[in-house]
mmCIF file with all atom_site columns, C-alpha atoms in Angstrom:
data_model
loop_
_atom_site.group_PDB
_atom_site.id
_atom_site.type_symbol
_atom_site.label_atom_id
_atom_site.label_alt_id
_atom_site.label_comp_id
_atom_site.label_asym_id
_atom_site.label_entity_id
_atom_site.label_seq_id
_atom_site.pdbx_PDB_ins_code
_atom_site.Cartn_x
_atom_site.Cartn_y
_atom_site.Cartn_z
_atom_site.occupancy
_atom_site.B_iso_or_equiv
_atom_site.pdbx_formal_charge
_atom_site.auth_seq_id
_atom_site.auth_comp_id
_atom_site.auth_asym_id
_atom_site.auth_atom_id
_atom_site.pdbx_PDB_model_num
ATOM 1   C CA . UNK I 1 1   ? -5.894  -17.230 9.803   1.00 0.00 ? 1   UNK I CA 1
ATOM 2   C CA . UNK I 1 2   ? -3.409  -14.439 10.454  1.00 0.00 ? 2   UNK I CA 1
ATOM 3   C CA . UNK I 1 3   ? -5.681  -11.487 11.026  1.00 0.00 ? 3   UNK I CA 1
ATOM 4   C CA . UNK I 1 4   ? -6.261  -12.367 14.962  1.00 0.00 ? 4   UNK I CA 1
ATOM 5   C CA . UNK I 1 5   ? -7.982  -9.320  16.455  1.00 0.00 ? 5   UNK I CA 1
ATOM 6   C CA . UNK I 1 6   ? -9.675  -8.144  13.391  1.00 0.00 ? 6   UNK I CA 1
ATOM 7   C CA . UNK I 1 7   ? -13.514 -8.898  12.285  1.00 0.00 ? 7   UNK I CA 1
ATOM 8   C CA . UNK I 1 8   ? -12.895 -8.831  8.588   1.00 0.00 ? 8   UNK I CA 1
ATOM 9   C CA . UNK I 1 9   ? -16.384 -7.121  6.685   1.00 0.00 ? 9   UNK I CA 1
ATOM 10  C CA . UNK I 1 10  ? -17.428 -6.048  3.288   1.00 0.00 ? 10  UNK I CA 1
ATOM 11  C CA . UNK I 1 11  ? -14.696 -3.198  3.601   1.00 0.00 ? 11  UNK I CA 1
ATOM 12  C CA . UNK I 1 12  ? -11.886 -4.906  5.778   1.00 0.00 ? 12  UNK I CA 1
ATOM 13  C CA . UNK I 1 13  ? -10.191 -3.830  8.430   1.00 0.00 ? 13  UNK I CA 1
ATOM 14  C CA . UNK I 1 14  ? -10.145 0.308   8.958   1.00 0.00 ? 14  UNK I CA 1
ATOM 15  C CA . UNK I 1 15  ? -6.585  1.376   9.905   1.00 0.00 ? 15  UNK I CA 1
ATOM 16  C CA . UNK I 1 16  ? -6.106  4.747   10.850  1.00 0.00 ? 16  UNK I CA 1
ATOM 17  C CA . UNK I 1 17  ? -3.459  7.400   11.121  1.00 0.00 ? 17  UNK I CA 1
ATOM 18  C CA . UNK I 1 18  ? -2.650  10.840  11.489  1.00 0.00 ? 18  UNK I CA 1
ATOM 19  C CA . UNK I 1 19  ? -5.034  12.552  9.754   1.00 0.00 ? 19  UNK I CA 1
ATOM 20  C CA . UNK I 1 20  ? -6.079  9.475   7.472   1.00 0.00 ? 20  UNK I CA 1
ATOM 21  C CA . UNK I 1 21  ? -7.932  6.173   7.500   1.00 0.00 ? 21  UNK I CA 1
ATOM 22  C CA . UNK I 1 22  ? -7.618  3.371   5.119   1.00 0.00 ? 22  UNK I CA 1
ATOM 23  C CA . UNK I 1 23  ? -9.904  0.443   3.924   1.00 0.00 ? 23  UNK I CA 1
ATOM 24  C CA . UNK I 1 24  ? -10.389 -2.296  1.601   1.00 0.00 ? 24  UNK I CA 1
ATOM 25  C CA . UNK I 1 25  ? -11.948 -0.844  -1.406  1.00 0.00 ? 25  UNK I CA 1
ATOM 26  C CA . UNK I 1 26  ? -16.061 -1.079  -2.597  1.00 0.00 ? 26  UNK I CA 1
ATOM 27  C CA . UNK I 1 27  ? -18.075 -0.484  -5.267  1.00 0.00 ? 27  UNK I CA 1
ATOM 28  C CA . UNK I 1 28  ? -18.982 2.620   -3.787  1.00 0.00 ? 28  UNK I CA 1
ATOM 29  C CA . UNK I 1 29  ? -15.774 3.982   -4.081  1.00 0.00 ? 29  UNK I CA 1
ATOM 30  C CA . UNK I 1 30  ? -15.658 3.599   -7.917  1.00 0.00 ? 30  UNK I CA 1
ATOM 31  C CA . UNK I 1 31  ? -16.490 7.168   -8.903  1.00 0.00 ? 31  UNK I CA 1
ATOM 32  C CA . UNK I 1 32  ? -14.258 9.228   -6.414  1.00 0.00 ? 32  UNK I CA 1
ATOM 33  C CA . UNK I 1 33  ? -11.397 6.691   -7.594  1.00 0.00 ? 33  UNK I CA 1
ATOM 34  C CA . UNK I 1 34  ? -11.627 7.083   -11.224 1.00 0.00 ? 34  UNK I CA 1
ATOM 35  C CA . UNK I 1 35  ? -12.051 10.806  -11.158 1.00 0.00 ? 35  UNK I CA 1
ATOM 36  C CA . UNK I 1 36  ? -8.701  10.386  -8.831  1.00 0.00 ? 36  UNK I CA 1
ATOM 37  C CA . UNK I 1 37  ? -6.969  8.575   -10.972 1.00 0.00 ? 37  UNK I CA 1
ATOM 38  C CA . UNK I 1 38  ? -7.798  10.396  -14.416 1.00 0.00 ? 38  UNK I CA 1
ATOM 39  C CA . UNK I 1 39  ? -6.931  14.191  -13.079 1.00 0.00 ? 39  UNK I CA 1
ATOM 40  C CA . UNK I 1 40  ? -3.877  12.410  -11.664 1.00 0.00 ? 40  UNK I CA 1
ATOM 41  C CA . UNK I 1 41  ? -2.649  10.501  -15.093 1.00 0.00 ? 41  UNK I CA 1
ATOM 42  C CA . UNK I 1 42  ? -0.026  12.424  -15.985 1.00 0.00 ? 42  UNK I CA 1
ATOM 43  C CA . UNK I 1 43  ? 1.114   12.801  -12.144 1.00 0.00 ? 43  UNK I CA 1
ATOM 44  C CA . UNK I 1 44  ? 1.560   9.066   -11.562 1.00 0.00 ? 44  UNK I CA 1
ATOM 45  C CA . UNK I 1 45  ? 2.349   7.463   -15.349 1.00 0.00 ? 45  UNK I CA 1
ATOM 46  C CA . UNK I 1 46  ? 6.147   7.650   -14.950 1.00 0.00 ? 46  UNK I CA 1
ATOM 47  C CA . UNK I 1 47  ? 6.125   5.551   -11.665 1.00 0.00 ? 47  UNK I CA 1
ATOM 48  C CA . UNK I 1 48  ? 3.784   2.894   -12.890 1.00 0.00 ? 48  UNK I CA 1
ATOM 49  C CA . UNK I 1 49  ? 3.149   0.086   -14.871 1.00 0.00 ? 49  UNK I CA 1
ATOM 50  C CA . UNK I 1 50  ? 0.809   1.302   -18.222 1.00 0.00 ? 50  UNK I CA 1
ATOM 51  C CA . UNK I 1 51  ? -2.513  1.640   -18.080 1.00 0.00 ? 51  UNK I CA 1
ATOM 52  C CA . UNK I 1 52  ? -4.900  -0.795  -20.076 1.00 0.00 ? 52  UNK I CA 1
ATOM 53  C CA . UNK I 1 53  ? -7.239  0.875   -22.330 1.00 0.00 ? 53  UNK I CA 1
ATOM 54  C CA . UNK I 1 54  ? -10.292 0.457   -19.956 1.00 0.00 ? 54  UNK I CA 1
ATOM 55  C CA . UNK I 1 55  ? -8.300  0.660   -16.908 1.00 0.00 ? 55  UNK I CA 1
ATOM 56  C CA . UNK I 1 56  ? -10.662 3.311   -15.787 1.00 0.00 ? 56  UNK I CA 1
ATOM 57  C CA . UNK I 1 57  ? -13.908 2.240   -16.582 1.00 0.00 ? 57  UNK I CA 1
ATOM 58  C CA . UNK I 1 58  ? -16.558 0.588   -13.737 1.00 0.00 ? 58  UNK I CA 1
ATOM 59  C CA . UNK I 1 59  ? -16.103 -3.048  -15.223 1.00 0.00 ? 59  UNK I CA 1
ATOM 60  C CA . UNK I 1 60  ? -12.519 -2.819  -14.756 1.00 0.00 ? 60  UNK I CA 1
ATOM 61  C CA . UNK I 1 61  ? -12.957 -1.923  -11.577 1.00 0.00 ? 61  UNK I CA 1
ATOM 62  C CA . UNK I 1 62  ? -15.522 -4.355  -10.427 1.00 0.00 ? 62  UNK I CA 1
ATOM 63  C CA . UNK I 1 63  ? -12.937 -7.155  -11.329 1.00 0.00 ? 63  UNK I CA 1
ATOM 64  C CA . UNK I 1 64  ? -9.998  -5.497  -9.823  1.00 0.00 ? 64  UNK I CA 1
ATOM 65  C CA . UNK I 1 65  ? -12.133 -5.618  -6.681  1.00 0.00 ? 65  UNK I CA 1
ATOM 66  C CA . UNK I 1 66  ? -13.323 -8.967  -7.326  1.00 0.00 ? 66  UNK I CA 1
ATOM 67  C CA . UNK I 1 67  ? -8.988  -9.755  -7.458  1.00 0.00 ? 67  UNK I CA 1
ATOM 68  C CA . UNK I 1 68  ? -8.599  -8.201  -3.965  1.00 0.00 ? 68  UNK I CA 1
ATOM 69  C CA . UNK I 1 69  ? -11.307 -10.235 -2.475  1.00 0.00 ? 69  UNK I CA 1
ATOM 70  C CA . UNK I 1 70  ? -9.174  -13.201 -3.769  1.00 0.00 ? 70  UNK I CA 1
ATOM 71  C CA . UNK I 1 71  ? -6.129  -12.201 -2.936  1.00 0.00 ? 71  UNK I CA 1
ATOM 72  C CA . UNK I 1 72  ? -7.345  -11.308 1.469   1.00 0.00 ? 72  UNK I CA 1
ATOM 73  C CA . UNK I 1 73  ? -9.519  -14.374 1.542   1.00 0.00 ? 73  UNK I CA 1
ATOM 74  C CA . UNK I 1 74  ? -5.960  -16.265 0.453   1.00 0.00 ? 74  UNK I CA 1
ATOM 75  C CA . UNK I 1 75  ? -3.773  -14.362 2.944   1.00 0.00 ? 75  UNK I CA 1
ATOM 76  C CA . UNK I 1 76  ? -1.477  -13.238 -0.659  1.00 0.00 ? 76  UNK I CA 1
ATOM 77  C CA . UNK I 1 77  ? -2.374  -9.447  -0.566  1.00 0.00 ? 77  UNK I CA 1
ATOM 78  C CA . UNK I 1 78  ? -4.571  -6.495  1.520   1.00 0.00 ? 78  UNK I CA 1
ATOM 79  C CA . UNK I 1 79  ? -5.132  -3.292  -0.580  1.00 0.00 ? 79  UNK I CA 1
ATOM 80  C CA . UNK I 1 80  ? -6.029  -0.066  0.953   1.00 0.00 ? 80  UNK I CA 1
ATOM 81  C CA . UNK I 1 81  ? -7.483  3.376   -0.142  1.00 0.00 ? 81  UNK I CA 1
ATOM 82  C CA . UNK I 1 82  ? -6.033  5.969   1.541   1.00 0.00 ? 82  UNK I CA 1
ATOM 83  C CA . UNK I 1 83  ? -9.234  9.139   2.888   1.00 0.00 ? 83  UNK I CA 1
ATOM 84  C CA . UNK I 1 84  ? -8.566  12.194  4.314   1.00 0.00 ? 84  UNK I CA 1
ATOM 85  C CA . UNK I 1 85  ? -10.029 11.739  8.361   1.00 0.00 ? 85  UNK I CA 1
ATOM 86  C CA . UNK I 1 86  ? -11.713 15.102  8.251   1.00 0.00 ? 86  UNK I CA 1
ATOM 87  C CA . UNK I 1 87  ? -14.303 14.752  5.091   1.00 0.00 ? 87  UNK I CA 1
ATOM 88  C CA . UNK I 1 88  ? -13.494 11.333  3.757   1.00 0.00 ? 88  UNK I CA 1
ATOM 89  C CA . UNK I 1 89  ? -12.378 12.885  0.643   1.00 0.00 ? 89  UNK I CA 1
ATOM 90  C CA . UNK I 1 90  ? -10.025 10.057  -1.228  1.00 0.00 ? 90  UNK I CA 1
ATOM 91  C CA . UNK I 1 91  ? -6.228  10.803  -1.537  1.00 0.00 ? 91  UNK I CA 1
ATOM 92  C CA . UNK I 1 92  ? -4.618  7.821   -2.481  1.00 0.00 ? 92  UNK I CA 1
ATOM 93  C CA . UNK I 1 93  ? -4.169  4.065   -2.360  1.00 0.00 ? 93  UNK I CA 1
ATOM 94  C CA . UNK I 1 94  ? -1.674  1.870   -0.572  1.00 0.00 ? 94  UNK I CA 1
ATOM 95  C CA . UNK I 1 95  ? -1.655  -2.146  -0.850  1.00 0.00 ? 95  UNK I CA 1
ATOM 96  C CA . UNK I 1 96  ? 0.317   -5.005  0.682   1.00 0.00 ? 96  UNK I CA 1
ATOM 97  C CA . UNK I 1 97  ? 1.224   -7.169  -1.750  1.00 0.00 ? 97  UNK I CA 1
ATOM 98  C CA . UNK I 1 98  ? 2.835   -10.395 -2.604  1.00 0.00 ? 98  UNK I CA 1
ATOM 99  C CA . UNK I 1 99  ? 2.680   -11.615 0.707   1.00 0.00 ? 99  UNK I CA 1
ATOM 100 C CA . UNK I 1 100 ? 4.634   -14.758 1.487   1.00 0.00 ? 100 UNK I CA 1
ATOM 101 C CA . UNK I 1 101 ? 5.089   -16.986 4.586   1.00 0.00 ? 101 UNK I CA 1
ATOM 102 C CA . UNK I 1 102 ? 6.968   -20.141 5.296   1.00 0.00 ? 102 UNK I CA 1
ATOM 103 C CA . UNK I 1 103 ? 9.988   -19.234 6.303   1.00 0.00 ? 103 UNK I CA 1
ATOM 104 C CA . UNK I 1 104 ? 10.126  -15.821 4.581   1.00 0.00 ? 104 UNK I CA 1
ATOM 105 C CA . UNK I 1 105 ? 6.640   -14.115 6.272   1.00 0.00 ? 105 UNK I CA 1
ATOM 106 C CA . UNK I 1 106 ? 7.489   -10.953 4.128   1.00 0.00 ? 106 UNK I CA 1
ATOM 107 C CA . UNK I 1 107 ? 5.267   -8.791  1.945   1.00 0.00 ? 107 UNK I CA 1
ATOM 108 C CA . UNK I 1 108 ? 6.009   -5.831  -0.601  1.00 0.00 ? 108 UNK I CA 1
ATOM 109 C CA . UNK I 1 109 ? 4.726   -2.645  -0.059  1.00 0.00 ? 109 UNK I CA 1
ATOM 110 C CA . UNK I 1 110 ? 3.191   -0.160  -3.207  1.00 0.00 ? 110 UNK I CA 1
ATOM 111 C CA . UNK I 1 111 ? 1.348   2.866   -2.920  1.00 0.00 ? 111 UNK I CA 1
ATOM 112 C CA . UNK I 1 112 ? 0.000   6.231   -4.616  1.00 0.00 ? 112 UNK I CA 1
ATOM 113 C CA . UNK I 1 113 ? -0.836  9.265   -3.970  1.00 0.00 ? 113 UNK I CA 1
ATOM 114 C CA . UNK I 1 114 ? -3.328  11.703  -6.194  1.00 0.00 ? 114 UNK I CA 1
ATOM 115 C CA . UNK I 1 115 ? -1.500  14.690  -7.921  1.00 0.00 ? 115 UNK I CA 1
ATOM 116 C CA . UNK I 1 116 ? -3.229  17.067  -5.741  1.00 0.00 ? 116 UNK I CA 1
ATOM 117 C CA . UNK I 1 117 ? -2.413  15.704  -2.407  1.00 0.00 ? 117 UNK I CA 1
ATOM 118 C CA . UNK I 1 118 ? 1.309   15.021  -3.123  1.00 0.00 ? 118 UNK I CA 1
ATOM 119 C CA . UNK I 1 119 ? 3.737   16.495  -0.901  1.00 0.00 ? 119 UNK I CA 1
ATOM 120 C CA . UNK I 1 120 ? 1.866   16.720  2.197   1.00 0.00 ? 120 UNK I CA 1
ATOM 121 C CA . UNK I 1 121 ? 3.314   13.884  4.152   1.00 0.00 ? 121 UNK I CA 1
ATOM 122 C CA . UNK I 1 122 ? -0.395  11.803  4.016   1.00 0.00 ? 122 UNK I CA 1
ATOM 123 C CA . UNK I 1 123 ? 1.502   9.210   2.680   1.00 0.00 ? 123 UNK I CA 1
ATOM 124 C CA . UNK I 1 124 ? 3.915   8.901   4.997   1.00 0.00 ? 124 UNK I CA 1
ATOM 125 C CA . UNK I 1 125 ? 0.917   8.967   7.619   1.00 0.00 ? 125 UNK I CA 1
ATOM 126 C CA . UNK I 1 126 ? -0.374  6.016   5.734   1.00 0.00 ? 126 UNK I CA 1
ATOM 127 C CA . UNK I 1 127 ? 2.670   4.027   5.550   1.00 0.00 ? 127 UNK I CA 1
ATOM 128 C CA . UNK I 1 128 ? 3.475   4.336   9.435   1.00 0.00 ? 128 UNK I CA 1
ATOM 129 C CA . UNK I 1 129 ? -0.569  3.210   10.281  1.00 0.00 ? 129 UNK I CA 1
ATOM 130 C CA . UNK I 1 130 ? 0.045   0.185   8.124   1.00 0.00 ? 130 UNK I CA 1
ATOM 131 C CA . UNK I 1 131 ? 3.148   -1.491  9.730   1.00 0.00 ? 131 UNK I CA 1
ATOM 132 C CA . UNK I 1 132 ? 1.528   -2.309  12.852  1.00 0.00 ? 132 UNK I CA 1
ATOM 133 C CA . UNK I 1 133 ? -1.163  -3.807  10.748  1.00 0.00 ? 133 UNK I CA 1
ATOM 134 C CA . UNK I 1 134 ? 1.689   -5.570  8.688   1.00 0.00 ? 134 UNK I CA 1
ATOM 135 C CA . UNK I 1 135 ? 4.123   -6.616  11.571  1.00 0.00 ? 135 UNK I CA 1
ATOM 136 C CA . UNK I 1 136 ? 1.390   -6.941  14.433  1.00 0.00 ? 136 UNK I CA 1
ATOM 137 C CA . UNK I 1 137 ? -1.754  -8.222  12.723  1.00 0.00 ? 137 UNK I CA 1
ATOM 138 C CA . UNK I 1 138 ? 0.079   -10.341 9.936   1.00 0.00 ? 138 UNK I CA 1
ATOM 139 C CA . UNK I 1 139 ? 2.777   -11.205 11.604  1.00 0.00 ? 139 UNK I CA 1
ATOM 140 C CA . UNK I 1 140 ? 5.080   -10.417 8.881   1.00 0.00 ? 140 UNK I CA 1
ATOM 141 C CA . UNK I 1 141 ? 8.609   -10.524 9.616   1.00 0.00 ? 141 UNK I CA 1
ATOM 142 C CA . UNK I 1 142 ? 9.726   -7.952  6.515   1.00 0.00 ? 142 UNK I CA 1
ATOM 143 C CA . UNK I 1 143 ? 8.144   -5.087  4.742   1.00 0.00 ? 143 UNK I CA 1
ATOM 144 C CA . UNK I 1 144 ? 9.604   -4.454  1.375   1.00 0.00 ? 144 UNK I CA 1
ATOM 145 C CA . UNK I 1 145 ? 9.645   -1.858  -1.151  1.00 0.00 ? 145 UNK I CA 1
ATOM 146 C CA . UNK I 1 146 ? 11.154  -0.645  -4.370  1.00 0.00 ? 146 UNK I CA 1
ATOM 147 C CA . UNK I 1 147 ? 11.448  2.460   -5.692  1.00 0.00 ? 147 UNK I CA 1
ATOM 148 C CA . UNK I 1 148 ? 12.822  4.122   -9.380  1.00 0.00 ? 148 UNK I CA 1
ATOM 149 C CA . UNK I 1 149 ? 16.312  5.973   -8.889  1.00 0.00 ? 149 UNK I CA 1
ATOM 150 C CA . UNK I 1 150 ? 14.435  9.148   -10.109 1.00 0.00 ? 150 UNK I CA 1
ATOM 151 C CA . UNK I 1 151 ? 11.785  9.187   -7.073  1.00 0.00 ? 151 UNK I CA 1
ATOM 152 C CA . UNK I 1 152 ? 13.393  11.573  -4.795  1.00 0.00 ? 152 UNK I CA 1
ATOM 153 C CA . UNK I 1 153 ? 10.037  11.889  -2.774  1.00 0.00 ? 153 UNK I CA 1
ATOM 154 C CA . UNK I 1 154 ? 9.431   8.028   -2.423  1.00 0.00 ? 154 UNK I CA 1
ATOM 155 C CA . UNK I 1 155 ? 13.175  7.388   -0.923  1.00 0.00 ? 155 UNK I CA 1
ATOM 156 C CA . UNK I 1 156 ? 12.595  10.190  1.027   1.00 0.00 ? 156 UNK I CA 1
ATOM 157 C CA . UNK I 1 157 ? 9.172   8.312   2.670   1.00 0.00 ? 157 UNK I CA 1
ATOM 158 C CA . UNK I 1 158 ? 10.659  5.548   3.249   1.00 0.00 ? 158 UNK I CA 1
ATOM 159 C CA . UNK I 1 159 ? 13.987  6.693   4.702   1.00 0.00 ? 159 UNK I CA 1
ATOM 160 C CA . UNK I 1 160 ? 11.792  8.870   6.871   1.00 0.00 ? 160 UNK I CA 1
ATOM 161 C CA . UNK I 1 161 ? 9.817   5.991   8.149   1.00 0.00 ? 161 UNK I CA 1
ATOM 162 C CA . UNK I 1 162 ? 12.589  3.496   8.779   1.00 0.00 ? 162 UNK I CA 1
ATOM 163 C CA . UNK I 1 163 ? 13.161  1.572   5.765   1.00 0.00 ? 163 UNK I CA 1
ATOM 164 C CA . UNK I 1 164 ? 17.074  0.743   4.596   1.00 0.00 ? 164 UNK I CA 1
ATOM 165 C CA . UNK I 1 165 ? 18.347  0.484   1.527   1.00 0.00 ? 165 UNK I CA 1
ATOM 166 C CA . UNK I 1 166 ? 19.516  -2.829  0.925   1.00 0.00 ? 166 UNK I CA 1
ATOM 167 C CA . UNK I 1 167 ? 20.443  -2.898  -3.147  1.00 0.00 ? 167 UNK I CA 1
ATOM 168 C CA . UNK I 1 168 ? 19.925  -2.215  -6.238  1.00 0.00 ? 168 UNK I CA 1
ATOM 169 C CA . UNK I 1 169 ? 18.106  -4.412  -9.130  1.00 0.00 ? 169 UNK I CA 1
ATOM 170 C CA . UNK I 1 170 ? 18.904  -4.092  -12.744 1.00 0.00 ? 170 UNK I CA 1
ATOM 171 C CA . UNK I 1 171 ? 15.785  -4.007  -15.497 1.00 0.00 ? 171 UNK I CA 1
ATOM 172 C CA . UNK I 1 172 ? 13.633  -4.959  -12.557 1.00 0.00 ? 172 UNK I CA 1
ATOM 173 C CA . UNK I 1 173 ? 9.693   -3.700  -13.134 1.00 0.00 ? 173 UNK I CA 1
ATOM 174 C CA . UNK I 1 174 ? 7.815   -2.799  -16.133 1.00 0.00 ? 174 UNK I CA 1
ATOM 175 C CA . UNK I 1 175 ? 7.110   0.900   -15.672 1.00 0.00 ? 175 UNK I CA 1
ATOM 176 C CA . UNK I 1 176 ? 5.366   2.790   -18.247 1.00 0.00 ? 176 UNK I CA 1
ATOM 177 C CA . UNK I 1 177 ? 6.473   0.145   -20.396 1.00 0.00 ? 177 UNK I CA 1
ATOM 178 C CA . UNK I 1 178 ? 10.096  -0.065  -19.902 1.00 0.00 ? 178 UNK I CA 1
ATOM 179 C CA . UNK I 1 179 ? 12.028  -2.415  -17.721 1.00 0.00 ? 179 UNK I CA 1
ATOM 180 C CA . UNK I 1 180 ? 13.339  -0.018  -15.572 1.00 0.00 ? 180 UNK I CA 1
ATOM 181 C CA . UNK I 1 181 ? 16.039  -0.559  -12.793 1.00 0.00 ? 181 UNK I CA 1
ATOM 182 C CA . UNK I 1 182 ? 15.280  -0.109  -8.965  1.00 0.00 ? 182 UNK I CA 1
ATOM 183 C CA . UNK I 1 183 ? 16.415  0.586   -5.593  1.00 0.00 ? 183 UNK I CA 1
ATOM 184 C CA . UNK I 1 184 ? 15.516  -1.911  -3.056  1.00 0.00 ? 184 UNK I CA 1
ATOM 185 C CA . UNK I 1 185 ? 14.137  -1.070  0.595   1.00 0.00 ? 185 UNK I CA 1
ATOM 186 C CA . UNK I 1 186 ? 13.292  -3.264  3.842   1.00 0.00 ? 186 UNK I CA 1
ATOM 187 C CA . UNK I 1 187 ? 11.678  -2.717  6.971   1.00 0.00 ? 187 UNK I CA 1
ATOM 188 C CA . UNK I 1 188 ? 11.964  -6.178  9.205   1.00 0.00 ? 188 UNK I CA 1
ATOM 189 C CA . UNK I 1 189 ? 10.323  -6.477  12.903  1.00 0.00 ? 189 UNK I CA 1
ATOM 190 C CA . UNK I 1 190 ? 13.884  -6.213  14.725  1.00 0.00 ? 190 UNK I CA 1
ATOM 191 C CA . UNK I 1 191 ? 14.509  -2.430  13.464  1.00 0.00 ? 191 UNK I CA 1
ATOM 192 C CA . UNK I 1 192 ? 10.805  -1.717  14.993  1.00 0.00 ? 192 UNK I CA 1
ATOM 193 C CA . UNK I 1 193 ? 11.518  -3.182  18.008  1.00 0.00 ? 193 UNK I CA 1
ATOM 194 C CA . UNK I 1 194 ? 14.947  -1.907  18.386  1.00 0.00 ? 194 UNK I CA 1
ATOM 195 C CA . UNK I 1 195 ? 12.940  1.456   17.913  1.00 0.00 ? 195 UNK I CA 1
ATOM 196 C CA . UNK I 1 196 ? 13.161  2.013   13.928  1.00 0.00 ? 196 UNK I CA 1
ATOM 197 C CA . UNK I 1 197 ? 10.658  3.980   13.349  1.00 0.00 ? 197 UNK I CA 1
ATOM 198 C CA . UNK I 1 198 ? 10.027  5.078   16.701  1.00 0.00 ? 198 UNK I CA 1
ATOM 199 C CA . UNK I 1 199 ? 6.326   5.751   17.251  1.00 0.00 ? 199 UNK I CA 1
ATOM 200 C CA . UNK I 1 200 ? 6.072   1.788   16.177  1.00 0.00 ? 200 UNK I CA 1
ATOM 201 C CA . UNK I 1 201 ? 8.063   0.650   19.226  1.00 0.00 ? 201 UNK I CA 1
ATOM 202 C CA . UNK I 1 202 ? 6.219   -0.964  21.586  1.00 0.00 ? 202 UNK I CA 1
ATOM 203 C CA . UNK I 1 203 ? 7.427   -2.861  25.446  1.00 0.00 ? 203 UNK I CA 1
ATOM 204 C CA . UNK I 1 204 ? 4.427   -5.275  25.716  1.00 0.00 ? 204 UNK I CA 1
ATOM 205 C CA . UNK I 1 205 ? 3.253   -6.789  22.445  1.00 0.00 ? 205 UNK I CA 1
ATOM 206 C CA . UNK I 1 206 ? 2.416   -5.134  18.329  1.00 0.00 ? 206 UNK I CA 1
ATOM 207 C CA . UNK I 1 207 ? 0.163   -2.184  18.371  1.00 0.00 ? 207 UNK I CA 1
ATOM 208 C CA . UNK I 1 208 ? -2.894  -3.226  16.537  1.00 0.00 ? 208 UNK I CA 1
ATOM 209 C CA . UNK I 1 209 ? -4.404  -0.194  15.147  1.00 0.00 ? 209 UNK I CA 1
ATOM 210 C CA . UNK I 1 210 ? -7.217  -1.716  13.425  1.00 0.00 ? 210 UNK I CA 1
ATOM 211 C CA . UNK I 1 211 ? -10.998 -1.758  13.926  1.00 0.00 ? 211 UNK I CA 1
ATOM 212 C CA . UNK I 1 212 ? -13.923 -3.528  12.267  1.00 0.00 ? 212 UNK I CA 1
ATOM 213 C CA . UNK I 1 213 ? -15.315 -1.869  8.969   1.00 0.00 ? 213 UNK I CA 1
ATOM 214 C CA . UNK I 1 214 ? -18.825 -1.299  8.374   1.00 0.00 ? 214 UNK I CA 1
ATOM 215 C CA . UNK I 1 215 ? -20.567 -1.308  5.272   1.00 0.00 ? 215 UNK I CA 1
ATOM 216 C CA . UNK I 1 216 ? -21.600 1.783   3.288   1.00 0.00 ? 216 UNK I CA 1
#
């Protein structure tokens, strides 16, 4: 097991960040996401793959949950939704996916944020509270991410936090069903220890920002 330092419960780990905390998704959370997700629609449809026709309904839901207690318990993936510190109120979701070891230790980063919280740099909060958990706790070498052309706000989230550009790949994801082309974005463990981003630097060891969940 990779997740040394972490007691891993019905929610996960907690992570937590300025202003936000993040955990594994439950059932519990089913309402507060679909009602998230439906006023935000027309907010996130050209930056994602298309919806199915039940994509928000509770069954839908209970197997995508069902999917990311597969893909932690076999070390390929750890989603997160993204609450507001103050009230708990959901804002977003951000997930590690794809994750890869061998000789490559590397994992691709996706997120999104709810129409109504855009903007406010809580996803950048959320992206900097995950890379300890992703470079520390994992012990991932490389952080990736990939972005449309168009998505002025997500280049400008990841440039903030550290990430370089590193190319550009033709037809690459299906996104609102069209093979669209993408920039491509890396974080590795030398830039944070060379001090890229800076408040991820640390002397003596990975900052583990992580505590044990508890259920609800």
């Amino acid at each position: 097991m990779f997740l040394r330092g972490v007691a891993l419960r019905e929610t996960g780990p907690v992570i937590r960040g300025a202003g936000i905390h993040m955990r594994t998704p439950t059932m519990a959370d089913y309402p507060a996401w679909a009602a998230l997700r439906e006023e935000s629609r027309t907010f996130l449809a050209p930056w994602e793959p298309s919806w199915a026709a039940d994509e928000l309904t509770r069954a839908a839901f209970r197997r995508r949950l069902k999917r990311y207690a597969r893909d932690i318990r076999d070390d390929v993936g750890y989603p997160f939704l993204v609450f507001r510190e103050a009230d708990g109120a959901l804002l977003g979701g951000l997930t590690l996916a794809y994750v890869r070891r061998g000789v490559t230790q590397s994992c691709s980063l996706g997120y999104w944020m709810g129409a109504q919280h855009a903007g406010r740099g809580i996803m950048t909060a959320a992206v900097k509270a995950v890379l300890p958990f992703a470079f520390g706790t994992l012990r991932l070498h490389r952080v990736e991410a990939a972005c449309l052309p168009s998505n002025a706000a997500s280049i400008r989230l990841l440039e903030k936090v550290g990430f370089r550009r590193e190319g550009y790949a033709r037809r690459y994801l299906c996104i609102n069903g069209d093979w669209r082309d993408h920039l491509l974005f890396a974080l590795v463990s030398d830039d944070v220890r060379e001090g890229l981003p800076a408040p991820l630097a640390a002397d003596a060891g990975w900052p583990v920002l992580v505590e044990a969940g508890s259920s609800r």
